[in-house]
CSV table of C-alpha atoms and ligand atoms in Angstrom, one decimal:
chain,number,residue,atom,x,y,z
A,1,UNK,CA,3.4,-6.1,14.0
A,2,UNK,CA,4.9,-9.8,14.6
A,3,UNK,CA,6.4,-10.2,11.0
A,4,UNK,CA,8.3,-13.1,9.6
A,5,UNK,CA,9.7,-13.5,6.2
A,6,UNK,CA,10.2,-16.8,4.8
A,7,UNK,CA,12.1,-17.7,1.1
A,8,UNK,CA,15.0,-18.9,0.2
A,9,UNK,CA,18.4,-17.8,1.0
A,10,UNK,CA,19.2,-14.6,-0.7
A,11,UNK,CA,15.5,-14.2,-1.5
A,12,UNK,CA,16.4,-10.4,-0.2
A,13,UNK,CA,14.6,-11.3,3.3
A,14,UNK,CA,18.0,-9.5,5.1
A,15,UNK,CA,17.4,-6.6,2.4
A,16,UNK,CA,13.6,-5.9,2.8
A,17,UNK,CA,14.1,-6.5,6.7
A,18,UNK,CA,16.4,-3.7,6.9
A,19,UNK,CA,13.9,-1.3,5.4
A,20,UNK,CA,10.3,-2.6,6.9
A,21,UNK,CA,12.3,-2.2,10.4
A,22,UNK,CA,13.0,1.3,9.9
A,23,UNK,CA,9.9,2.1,8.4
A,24,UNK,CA,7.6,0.3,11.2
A,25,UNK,CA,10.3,1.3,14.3
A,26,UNK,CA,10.5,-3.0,15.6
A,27,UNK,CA,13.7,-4.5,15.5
A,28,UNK,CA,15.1,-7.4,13.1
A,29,UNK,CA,15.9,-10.8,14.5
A,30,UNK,CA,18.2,-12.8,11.7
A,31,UNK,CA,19.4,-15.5,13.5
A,32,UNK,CA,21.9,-16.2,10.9
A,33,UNK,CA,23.3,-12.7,12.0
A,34,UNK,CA,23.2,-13.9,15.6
A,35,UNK,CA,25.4,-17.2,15.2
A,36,UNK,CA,27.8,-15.0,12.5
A,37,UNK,CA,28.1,-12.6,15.6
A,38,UNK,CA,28.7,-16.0,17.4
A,39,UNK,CA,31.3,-17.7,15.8
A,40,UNK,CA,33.3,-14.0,15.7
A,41,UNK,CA,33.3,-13.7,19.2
A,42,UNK,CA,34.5,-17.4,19.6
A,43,UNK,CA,31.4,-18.0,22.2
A,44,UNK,CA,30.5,-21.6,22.7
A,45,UNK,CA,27.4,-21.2,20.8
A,46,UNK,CA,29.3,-19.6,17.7
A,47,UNK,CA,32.0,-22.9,17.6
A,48,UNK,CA,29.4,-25.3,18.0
A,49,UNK,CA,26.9,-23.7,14.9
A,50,UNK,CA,30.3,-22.8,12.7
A,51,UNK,CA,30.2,-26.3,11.1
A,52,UNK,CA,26.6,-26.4,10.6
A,53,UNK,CA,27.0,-23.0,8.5
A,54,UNK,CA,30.2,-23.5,6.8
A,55,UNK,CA,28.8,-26.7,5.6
A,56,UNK,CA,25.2,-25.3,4.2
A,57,UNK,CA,23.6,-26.9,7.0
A,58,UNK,CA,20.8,-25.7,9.3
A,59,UNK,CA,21.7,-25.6,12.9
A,60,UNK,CA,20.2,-27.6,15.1
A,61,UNK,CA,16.7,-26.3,16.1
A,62,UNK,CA,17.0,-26.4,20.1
A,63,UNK,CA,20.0,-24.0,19.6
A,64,UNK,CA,17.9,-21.4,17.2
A,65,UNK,CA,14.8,-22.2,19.6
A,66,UNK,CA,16.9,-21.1,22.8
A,67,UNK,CA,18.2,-17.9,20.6
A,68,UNK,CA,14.7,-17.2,19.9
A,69,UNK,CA,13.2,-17.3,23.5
A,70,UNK,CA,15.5,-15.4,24.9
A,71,UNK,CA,16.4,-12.2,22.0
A,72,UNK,CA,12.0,-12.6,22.0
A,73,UNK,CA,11.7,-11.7,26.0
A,74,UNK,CA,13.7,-8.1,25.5
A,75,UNK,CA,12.6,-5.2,25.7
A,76,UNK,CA,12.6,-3.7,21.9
A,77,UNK,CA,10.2,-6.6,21.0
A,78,UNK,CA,7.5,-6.0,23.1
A,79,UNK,CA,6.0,-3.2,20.1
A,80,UNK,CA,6.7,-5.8,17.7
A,81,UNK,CA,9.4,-7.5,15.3
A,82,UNK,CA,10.5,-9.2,12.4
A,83,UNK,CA,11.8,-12.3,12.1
A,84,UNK,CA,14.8,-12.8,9.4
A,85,UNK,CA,15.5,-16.6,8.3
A,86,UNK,CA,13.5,-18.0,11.4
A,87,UNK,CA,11.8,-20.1,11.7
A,88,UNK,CA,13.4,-22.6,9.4
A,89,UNK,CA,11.7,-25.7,10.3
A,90,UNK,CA,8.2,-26.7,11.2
A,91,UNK,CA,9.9,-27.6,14.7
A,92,UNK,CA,11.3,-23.9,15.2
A,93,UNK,CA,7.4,-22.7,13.8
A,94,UNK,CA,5.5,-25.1,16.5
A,95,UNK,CA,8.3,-24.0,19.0
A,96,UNK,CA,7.4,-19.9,18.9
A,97,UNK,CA,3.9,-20.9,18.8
A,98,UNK,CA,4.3,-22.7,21.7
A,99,UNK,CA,5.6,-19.7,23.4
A,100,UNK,CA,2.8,-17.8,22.7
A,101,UNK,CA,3.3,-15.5,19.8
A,102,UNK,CA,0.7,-14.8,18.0
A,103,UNK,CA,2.4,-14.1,14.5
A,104,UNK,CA,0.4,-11.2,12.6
A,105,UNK,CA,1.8,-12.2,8.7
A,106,UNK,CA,4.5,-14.5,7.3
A,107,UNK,CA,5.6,-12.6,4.1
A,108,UNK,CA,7.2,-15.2,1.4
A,109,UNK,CA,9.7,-13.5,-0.8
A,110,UNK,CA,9.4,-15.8,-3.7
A,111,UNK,CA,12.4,-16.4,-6.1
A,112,UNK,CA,13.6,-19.1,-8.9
A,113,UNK,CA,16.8,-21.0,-7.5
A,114,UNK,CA,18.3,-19.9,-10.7
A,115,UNK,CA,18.1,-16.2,-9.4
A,116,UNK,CA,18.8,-17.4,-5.8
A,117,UNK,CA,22.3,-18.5,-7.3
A,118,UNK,CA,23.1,-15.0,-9.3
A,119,UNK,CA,22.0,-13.2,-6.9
A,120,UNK,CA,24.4,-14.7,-3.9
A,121,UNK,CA,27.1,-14.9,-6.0
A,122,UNK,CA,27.3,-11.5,-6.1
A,123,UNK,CA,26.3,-10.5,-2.5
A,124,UNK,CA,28.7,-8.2,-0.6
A,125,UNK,CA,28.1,-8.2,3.6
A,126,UNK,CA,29.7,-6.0,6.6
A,127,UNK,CA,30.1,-7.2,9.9
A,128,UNK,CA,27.1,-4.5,10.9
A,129,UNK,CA,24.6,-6.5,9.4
A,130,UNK,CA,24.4,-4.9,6.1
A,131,UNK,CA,24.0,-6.1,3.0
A,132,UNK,CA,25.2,-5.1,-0.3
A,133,UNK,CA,25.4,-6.8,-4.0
A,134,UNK,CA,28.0,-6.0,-6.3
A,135,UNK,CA,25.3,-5.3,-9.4
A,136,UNK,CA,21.7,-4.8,-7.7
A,137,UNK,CA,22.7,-2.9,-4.3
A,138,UNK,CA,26.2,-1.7,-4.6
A,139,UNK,CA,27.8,0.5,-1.9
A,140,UNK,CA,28.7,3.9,-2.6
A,141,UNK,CA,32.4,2.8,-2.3
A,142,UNK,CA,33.4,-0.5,-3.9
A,143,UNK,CA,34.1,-2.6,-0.8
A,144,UNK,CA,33.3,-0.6,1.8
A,145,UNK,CA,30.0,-0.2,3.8
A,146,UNK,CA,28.0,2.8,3.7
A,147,UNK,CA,27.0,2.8,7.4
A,148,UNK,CA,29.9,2.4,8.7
A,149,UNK,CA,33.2,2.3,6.7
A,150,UNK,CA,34.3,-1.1,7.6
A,151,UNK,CA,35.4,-3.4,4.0
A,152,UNK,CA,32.8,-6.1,3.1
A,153,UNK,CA,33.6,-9.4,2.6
A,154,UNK,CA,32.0,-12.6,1.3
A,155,UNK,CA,30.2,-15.1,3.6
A,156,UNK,CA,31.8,-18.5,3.6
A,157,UNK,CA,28.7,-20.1,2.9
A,158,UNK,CA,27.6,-17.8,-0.4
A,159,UNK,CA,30.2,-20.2,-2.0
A,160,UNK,CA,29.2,-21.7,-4.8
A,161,UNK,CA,28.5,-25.6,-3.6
A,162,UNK,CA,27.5,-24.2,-0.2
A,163,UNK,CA,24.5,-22.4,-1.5
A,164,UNK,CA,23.5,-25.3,-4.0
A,165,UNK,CA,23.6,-27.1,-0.4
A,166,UNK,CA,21.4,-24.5,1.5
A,167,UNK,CA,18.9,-24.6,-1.6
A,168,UNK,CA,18.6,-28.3,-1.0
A,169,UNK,CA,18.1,-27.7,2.8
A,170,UNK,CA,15.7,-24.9,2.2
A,171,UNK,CA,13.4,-26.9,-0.6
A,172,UNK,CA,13.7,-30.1,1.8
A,173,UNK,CA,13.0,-28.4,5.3
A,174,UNK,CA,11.9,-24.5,5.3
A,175,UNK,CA,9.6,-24.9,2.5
A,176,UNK,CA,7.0,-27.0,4.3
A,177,UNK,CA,6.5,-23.6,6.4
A,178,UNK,CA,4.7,-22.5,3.3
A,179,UNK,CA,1.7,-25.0,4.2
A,180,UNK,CA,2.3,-24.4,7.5
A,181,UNK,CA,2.0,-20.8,7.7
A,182,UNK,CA,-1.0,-20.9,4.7
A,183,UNK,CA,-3.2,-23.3,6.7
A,184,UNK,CA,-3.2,-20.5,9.4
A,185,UNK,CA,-4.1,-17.9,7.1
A,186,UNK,CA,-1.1,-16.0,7.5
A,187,UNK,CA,0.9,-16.4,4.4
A,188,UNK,CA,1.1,-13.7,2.0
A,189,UNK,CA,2.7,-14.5,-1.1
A,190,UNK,CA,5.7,-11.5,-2.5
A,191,UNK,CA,7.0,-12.0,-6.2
A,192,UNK,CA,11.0,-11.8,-5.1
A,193,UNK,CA,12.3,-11.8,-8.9
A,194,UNK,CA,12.1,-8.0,-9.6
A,195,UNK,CA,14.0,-4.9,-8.6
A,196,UNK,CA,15.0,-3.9,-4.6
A,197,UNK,CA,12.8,-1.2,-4.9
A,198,UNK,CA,9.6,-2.9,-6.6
A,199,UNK,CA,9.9,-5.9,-3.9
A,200,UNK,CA,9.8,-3.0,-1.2
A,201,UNK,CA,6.7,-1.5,-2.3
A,202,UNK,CA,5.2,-4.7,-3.3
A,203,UNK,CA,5.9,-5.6,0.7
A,204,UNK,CA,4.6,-2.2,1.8
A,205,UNK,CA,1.3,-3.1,0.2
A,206,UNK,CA,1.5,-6.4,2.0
A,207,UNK,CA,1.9,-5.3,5.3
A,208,UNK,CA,-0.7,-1.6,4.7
A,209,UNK,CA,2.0,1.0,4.9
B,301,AMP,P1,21.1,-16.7,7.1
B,301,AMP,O1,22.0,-15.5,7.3
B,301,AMP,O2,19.7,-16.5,7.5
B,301,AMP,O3,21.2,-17.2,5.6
B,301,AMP,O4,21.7,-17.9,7.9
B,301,AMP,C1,23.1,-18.4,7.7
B,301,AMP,C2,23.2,-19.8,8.2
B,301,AMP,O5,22.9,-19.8,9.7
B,301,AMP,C3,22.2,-20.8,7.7
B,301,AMP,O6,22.6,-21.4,6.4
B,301,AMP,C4,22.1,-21.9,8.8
B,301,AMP,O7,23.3,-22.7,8.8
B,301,AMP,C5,22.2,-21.0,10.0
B,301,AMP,N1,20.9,-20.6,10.5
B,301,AMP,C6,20.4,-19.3,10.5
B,301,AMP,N2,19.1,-19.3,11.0
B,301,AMP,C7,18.8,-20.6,11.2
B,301,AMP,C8,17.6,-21.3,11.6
B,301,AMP,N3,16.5,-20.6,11.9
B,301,AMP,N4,17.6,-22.6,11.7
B,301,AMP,C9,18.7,-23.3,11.5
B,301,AMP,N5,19.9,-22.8,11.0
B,301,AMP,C10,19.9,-21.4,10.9
């Protein structure tokens, strides 16, 4: 299965990743994850995209396109995998055609920007790659991560004028992937406004398991 889930940011695309990945045995691929891990490590990569994302921006698309190629060619993919927040642009879509993917289903996890807003506001992450939300997924312990104890924090960009920003960015330059992805006859459509759990099964339905 060569998954990828499109909808705006905090759609729950990192949330219903984390479960379709363990449920279907292919890894996740969040590029956003990626450059975060980046910018912690101080690589080049991480100081050059650390702008970009502190400002709401996307990252320029050779960047995400050289990510892409290269996390794409190892080994874990080869069964499958599911792309998290990539592509973003009709650029980054034509470039993993181009490298010969053949995409099975791109899942849109559809949400109202008012909800988008709430919903990030409240969102709680650990540098593991999980994600928590203070009302709709708590951890166990307030402020610490269930998988592996560390505290959570709050991205930069979940900031109030930062995600206003990335909605602008996302209805201006991700959304066209809608059309670009339906022409294909790959876009499957998930209402995104209900519970964790209702989104999972309505995405289980989606995908046949
Ligand atoms: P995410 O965790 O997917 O919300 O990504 C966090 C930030 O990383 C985004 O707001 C962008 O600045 C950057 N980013 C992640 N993925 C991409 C992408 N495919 N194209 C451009 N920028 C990206």
């Amino acid at each position: 299965m060569k998954l990828i889930l499109l909808g705006a940011p905090g759609a729950g695309k990192g949330t219903q990743a984390e479960i379709i990945c363990e449920k279907l045995n292919i890894p996740t691929i969040s590029t956003g994850a990626i450059l975060r891990q980046a910018m912690k490590d101080g690589t080049e990569m991480g100081l050059k995209a650390k702008a970009f994302i502190e400002a709401g921006d996307l990252v320029p698309d050779e960047v995400i396109i050289g990510i892409v190629n290269e996390r794409l060619a190892a080994d874990d993919c080869k069964n499958g995998f599911i792309l998290d927040g990539v592509p973003r642009t009709i650029a980054q879509a034509e470039a993993i055609d181009a490298m010969g993917i053949k995409i099975d289903m791109a899942l849109n996890i559809v949400v109202k920007d008012e909800t988008i807003i709430e919903r990030v506001s409240g969102r709680r992450v650990c540098s593991c790659g999980a994600s928590y939300h203070i009302k709709y997924k708590p951890s166990e312990v307030e402020g610490v991560c269930d998988k592996c104890g560390q505290p959570l924090t709050i991205r930069k960009d979940d900031e109030p004028q930062t995600v206003l920003d990335r909605l602008t960015t996302y209805h201006k330059l991700t959304q066209p992937l809608e059309d670009y992805y339906r022409a294909k006859g790959l876009l499957v459509e998930i209402d995104g406004e209900q519970s964790v759990e209702k989104t999972t099964e309505l995405v289980l339905k989606a995908l046949g398991v």
